[in-house]
XYZ file of C-alpha atoms in Angstrom:
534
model
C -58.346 28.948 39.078
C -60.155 29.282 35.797
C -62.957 26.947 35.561
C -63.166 23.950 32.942
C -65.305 21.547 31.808
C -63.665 18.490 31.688
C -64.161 16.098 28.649
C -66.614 13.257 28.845
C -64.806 10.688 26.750
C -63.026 7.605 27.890
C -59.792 7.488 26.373
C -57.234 4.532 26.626
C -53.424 5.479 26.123
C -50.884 2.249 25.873
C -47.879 1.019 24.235
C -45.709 3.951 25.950
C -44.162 4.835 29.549
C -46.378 6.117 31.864
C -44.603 8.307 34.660
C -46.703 7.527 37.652
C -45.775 6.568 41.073
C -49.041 4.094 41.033
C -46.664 1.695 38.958
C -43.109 2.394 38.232
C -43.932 0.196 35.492
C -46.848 1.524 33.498
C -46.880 1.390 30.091
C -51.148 2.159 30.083
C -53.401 4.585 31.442
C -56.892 5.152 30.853
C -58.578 8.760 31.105
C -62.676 9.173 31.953
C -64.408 12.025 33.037
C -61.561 14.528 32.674
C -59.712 12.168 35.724
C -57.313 9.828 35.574
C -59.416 6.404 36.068
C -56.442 3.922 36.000
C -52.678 2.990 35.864
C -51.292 -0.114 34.651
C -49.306 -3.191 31.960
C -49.905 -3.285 28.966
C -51.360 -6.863 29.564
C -53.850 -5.272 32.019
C -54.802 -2.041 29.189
C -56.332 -5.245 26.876
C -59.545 -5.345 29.013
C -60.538 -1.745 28.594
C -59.616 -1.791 25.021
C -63.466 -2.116 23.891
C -64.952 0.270 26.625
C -63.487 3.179 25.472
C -64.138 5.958 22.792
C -60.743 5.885 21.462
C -57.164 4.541 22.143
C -54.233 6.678 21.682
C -51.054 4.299 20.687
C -47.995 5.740 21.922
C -45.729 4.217 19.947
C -43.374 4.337 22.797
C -43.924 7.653 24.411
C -43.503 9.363 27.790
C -46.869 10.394 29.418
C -45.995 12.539 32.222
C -47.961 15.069 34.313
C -48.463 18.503 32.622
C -46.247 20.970 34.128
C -47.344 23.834 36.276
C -45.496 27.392 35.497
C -45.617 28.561 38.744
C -44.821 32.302 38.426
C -45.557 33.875 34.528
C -46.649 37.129 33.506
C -48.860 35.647 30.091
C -49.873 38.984 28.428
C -46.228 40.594 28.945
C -44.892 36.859 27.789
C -47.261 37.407 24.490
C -46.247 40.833 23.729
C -42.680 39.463 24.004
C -43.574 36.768 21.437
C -44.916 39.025 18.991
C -43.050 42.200 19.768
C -39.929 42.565 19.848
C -37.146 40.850 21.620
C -33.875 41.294 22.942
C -33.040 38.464 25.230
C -30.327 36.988 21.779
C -28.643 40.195 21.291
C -25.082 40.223 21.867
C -24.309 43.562 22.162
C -25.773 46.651 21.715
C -24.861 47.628 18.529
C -26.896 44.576 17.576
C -29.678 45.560 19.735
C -29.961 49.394 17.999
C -30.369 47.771 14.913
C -33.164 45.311 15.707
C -34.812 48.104 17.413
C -34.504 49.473 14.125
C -35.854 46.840 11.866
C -38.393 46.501 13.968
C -39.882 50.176 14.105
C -39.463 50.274 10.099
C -42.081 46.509 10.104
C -44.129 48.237 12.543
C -45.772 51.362 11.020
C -49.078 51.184 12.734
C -48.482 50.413 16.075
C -49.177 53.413 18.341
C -46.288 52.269 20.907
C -43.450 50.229 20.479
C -42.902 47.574 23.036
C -39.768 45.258 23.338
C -37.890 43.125 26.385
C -35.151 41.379 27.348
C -31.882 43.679 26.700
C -29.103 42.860 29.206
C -26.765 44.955 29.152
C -24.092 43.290 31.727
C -23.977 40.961 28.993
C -23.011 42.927 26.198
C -19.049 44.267 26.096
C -18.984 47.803 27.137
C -22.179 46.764 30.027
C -23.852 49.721 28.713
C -27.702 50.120 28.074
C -28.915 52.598 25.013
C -29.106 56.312 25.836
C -32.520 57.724 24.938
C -30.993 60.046 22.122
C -29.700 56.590 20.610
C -33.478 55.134 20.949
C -34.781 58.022 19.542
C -33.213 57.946 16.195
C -33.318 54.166 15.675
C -36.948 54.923 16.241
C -37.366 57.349 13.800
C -38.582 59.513 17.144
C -41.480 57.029 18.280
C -42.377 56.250 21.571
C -40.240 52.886 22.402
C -40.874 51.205 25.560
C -37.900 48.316 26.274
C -37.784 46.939 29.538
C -34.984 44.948 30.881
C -34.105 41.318 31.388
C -35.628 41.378 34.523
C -38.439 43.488 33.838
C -37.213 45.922 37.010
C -35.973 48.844 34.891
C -36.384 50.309 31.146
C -35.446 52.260 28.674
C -37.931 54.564 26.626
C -37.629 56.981 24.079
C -38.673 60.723 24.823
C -41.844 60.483 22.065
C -43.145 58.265 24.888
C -41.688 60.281 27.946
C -43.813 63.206 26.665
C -47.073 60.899 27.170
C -46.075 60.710 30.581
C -46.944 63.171 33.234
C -43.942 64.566 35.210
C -41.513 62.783 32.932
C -39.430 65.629 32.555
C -37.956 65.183 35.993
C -36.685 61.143 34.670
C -32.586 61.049 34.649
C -31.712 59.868 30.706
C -30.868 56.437 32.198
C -32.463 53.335 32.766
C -35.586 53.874 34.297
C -36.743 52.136 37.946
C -39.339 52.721 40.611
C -42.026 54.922 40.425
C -40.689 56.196 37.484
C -40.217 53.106 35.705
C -43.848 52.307 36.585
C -45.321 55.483 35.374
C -43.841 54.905 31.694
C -44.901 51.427 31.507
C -48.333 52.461 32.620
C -48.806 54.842 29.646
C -46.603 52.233 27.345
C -49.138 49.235 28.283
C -51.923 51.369 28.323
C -51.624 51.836 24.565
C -52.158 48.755 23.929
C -55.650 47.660 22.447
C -58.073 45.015 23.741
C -57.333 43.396 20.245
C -53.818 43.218 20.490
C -54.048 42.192 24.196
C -56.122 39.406 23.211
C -53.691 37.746 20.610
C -50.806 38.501 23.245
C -52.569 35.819 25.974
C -53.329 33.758 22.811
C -49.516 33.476 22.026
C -48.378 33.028 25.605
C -51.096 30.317 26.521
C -50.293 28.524 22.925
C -46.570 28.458 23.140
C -47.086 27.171 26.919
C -49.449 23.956 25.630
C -46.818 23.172 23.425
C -44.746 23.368 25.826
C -46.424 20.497 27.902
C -47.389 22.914 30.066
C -50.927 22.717 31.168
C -51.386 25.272 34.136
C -49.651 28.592 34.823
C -49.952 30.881 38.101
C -50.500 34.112 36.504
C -48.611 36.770 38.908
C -50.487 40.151 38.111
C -50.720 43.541 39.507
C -51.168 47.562 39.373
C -47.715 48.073 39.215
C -47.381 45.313 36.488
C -50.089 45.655 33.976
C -54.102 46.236 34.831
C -57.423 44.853 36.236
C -58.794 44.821 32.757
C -55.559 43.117 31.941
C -56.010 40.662 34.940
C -59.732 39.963 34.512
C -59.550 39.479 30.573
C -56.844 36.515 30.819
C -58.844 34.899 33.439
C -61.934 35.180 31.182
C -60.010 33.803 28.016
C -58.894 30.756 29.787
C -61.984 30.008 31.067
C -63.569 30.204 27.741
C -60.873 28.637 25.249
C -59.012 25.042 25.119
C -55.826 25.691 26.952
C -53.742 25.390 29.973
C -55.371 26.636 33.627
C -54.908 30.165 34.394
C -54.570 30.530 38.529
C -54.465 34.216 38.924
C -52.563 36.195 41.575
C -53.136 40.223 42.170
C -50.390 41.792 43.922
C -51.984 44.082 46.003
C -52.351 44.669 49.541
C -56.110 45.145 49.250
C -57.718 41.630 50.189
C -61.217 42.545 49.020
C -60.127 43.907 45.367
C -58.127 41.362 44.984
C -60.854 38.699 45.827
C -63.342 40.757 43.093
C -60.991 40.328 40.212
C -60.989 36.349 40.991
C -57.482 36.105 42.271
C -56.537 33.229 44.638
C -54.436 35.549 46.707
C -53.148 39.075 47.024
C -49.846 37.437 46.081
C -47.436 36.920 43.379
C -45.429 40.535 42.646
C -46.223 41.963 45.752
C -42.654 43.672 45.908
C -40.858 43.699 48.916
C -37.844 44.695 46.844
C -36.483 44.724 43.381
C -34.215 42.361 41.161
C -30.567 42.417 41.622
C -29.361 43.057 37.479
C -31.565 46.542 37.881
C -29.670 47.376 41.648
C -33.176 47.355 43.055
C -33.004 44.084 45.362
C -32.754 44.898 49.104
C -29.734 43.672 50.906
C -27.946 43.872 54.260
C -24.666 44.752 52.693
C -23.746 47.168 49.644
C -23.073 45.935 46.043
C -19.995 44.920 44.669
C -20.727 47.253 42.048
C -22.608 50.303 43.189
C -22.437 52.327 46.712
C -25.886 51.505 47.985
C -28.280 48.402 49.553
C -31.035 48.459 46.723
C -34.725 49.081 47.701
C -36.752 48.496 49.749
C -40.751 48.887 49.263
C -42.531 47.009 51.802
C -41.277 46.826 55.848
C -41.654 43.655 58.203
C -44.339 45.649 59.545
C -46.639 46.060 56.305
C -45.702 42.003 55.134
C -47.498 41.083 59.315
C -50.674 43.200 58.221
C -51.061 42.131 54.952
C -50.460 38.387 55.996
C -52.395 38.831 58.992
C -55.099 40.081 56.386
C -55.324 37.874 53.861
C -54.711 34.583 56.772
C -58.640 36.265 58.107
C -60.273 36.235 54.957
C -58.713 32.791 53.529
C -57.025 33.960 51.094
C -53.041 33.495 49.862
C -50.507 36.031 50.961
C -47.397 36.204 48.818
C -44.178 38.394 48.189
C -41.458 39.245 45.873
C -38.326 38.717 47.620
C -35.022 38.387 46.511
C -32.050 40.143 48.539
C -31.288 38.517 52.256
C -32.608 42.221 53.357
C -36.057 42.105 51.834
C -36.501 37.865 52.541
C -35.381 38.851 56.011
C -38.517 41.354 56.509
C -41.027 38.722 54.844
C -39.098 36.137 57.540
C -40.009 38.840 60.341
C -43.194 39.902 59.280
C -44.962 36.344 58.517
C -43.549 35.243 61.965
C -44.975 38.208 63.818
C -48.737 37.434 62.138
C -48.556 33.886 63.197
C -47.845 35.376 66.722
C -51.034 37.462 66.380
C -53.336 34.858 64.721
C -51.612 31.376 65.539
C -49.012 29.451 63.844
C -51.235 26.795 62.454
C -53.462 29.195 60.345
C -50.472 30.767 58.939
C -49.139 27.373 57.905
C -52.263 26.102 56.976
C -53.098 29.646 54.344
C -49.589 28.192 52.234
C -48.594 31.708 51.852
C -45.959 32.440 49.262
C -42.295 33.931 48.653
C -41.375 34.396 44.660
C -37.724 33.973 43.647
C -36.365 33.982 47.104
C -33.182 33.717 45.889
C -30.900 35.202 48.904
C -31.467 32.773 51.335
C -29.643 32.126 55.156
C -29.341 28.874 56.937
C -31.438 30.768 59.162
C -34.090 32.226 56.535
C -34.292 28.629 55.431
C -35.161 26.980 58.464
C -37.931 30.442 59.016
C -39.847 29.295 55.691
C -40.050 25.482 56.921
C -41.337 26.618 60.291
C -44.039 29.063 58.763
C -44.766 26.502 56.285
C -43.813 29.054 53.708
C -44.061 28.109 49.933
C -40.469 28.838 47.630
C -41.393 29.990 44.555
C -37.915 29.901 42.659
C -36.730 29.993 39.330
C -34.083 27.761 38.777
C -33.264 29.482 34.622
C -32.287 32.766 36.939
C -29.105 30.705 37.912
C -28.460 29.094 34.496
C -28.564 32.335 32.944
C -27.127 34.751 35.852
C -24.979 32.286 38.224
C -21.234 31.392 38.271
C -18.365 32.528 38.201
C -18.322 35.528 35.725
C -22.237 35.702 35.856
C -24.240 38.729 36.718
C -25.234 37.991 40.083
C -20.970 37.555 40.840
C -20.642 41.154 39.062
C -23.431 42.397 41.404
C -22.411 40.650 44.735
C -19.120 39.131 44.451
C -18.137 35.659 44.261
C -18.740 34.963 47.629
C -22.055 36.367 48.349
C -23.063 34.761 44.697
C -22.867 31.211 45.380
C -24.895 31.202 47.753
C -27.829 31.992 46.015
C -30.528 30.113 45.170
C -30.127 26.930 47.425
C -32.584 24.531 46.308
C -31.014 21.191 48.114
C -31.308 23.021 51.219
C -34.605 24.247 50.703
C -35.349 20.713 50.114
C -33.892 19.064 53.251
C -35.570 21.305 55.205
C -38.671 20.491 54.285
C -39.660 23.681 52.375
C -42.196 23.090 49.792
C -40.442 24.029 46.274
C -42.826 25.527 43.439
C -40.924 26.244 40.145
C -41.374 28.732 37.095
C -40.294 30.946 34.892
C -41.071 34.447 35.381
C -41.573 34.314 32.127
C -40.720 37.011 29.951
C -37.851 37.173 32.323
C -36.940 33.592 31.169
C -38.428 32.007 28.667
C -41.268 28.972 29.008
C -39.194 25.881 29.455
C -40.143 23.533 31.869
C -37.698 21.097 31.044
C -34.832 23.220 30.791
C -35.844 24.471 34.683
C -35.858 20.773 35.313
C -32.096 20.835 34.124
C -30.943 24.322 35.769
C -32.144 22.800 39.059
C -30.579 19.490 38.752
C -27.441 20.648 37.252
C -27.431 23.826 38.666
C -24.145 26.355 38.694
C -23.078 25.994 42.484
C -23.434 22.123 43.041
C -24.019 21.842 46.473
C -27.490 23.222 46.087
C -28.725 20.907 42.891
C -31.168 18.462 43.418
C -32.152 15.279 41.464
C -33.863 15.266 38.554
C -37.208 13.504 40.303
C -37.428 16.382 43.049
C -37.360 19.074 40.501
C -39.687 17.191 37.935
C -41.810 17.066 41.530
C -41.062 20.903 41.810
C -42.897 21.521 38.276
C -45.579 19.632 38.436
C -46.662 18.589 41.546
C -45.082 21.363 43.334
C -47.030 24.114 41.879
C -51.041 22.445 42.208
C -49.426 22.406 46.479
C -48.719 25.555 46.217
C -52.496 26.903 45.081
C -53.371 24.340 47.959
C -54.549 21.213 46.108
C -52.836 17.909 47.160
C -54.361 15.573 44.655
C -52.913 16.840 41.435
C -49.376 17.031 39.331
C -48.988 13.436 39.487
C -50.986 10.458 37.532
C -52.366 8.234 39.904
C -56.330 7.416 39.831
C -58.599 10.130 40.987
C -56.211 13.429 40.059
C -56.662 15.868 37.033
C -56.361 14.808 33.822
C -53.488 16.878 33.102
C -50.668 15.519 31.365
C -48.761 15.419 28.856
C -46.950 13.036 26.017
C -43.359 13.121 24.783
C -41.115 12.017 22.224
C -37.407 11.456 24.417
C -34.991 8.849 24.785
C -34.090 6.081 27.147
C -35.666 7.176 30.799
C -32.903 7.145 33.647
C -33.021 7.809 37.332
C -30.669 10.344 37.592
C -28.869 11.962 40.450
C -26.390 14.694 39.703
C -23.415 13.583 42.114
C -22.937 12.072 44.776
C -24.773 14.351 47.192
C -28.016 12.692 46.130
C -28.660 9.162 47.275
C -27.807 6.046 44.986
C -30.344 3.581 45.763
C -32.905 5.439 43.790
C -31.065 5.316 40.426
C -30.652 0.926 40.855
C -34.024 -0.216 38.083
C -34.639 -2.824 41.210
C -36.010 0.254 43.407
C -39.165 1.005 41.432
C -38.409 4.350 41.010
C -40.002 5.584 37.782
C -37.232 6.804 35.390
C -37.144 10.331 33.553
C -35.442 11.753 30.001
C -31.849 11.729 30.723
C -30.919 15.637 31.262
C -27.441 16.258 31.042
C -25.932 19.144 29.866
C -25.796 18.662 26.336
C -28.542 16.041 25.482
C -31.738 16.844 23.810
C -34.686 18.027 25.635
C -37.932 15.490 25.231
C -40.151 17.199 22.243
C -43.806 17.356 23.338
C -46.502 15.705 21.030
C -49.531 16.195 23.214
C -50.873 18.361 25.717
C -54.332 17.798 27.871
C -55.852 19.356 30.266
C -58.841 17.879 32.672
C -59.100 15.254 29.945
C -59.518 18.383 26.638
C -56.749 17.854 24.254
C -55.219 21.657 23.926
C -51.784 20.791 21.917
C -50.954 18.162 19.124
C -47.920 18.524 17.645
C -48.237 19.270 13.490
C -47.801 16.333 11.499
C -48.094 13.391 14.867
């Protein structure tokens, strides 16, 4: 985790709704030493009032722990901010012509970069042929990767920068392939414009409330310059923590470039909208399993590696086939180095979306941490979603079963994958809760738990994500409406919604309503967001 001073003033915050299980009542809490130094009534907040070097009035705000982004890729989440992106184009007619616009407003730039087509949501499901990239670039190397960041498309000005690239089908692009032209696309890119890429990503995530993200890094996903510059910026500039992950199974490099673990994108398989994610069974829609890159075998050394030299293991997982192999090969390193070390390192599984009974009860028992992303089933799930198209309807509601994670006692981290989806803790808070299939949504409290709480557990700190006295002084302030305990259905138990049960209430997030507006970020006491004009 990037290191940070934490501020030396003493500030007192009242006349607003603090969210803290210390006292379901709070309406105070004072901040000292970049800590959290007390909890309490407004009544109470009077006899600090003169001790302190300033008071923040509320005025009837939510102060709630900062969130935790528990899976983001920041300089590709930048780039996406400044460059150019598809994620809002409906078709791709629409998406040619913002490619377009955007190559005429960008004269200088040596390589065009742009995300977030999805082409299985646009009528005709088809992606942009190279020929039609090439003249809405004017012929200049275009790099455009998909939704999920698993395939691309590219214009041949760039293919001719690439070694080999003759042999590439004139299709979307995936695998080694796919990695080779986003190598020489990202590899264009200069220190300066890298720079102001993290800027944008770490900004937009402070005002965001957001005040930590687990940055999930590798060589097949940008660099170690890449890696080791981001870590270095948020160590040296007001913003949220960077905890930094390098997917690679090579324990000692990734300890050098000040990663927590050789974790995070260590792929397994690929995503299911690009074909790539491993499964037992075919497709609905294509004649093959997906892909898998790493064996049961490879997941027990690398586990048993990084479980020796104290140091996170972690895995990108998403079909049953690949989470099956992580299931296999975590169980057969806690046979070779004991069960209790293994449980004790908190290794990871990202997205983990295909999920058994069986799978389920195999991360509880190997004390496995879920790192899900509960936007992939607001934007991919139901009926006529993508993940149906890809799996049938069957085989698609089944995915992504937070409630039983839950009840077994697996420990739930959640994120974004952001530029997959964007930055928006609150909305994950609401995909969870109200979440596509219902029998796996969970209350609003266990996923606000999952996003704050949930992701300091899952870098292995216990005493953070939560305001009680003694934790970070992380948090955040909102403007929201009346606060509600609220359970989606009936699935979730009642007696935590009655006012009488203490249970500190959160922004009512139904479908529909408003999202709470954030005024204030802070992190370890250091104020890193105001909102203009509060």
């Amino acid at each position: 985790m990037s290191e940070r001073t934490a501020s030396s003033e003493t500030v007192l915050l009242r006349g607003g709704e603090v969210h803290s299980p210390a006292d379901p009542f709070a309406t105070a809490m004072v901040v000292e030493h970049g800590q959290i130094a007390w909890v309490g009534s407004e009544g109470a907040a009077d006899a600090f009032a003169g001790g302190v070097d300033e008071v923040i009035d509320l005025e009837g705000a939510l102060v709630t722990p900062a969130f935790t982004d528990a899976h983001v890729h920041t300089t590709s989440t930048g780039l996406a901010l400044t460059g150019l992106d598809l994620s809002a184009a409906p078709s791709l007619e629409a998406a040619l012509v913002l490619v377009r616009e955007f190559a005429a407003a960008r004269p200088a730039d040596r390589v065009l970069l742009g995300h977030g087509w999805d082409a299985a949501r646009w009528p005709g499901g088809r992606p942009p042929t190279r020929a039609e990239l090439d003249e809405a670039t004017g012929g200049r190397p275009l790099y455009l990767s998909r939704i999920d960041v698993h395939s691309a498309v590219a214009t041949t000005a760039l293919l001719d920068l690439v070694p080999g690239a003759d042999r590439f089908d004139d299709g979307p692009l995936t695998r080694d392939a796919h990695h080779a032209v986003r190598a020489t696309a990202l590899g264009a890119i200069t220190p300066a414009q890298r720079t102001e890429a993290q800027r944008a990503a770490l900004a937009r995530a402070a005002s965001l409330g957001i005040g930590s993200v687990h940055e999930c890094a590798g060589p097949e996903i940008s660099s170690e310059d890449d890696f080791t510059a981001l870590l270095r910026l948020a160590a040296e500039e007001p913003g949220p923590r960077v905890v930094g992950y390098w997917a690679e199974r090579d324990v000692a490099k990734a300890r050098a470039l000040g990663a927590v673990g050789a974790a995070g994108d260590l792929f397994v398989d690929g995503a299911l909208g690009s074909h790539t994610a491993c499964l037992h069974q075919p497709y609905a829609d294509a004649p093959h399993t997906g892909t898998a890159y790493l064996d049961a075998d490879a997941v027990a050394a690398h586990v048993v590696a990084c479980t020796e030299a104290g140091l996170q293991a972690g895995f990108h997982a998403i079909g049953d086939a690949a989470v099956t192999s992580v299931v296999e090969g975590v169980r057969a390193a806690a046979e070779k180095v004991g069960l209790p070390r293994v449980r004790a390192a908190r290794h990871r599984v990202e997205h983990a979306e295909m999920l058994t009974p069986d799978t389920v009860a195999a991360f509880a028992e190997l004390g496995l941490t879920a790192s899900v992303q509960p936007a992939f089933d607001a934007l991919w799930g139901g009926a006529e979603g993508m993940y149906a198209q890809r799996l049938g309807a069957e085989r698609a509601r089944a995915l992504n079963p937070f409630a039983a994670l839950l009840r077994a006692g697996v420990p739930l981290a959640f994120g974004s994958d952001s530029p997959v989806t964007p930055l928006d803790p609150w909305g994950t808070v609401r995909a969870a809760a109200f979440h596509r299939t219902p029998e796996h949504r969970v209350s609003v409290r266990a996923a606000f738990t999952a996003h704050t709480r949930g992701g300091w557990r899952a870098v292995g700190r216990d005493d953070a994500g939560v305001l009680v006295p003694g934790a970070p002084a992380d948090y955040a302030v909102w403007r929201t409406g009346e606060l509600v305990v609220q359970a989606p259905d009936d699935r979730v138990a009642r007696w935590s919604t009655d006012p009488r049960s203490g249970t500190p209430g959160l922004p009512d997030l139904s479908p529909g309503t408003d999202l709470p507006v954030c005024l204030r970020t802070v992190v370890a006491g250091r104020t890193v967001f105001v909102r203009p004009g509060e």
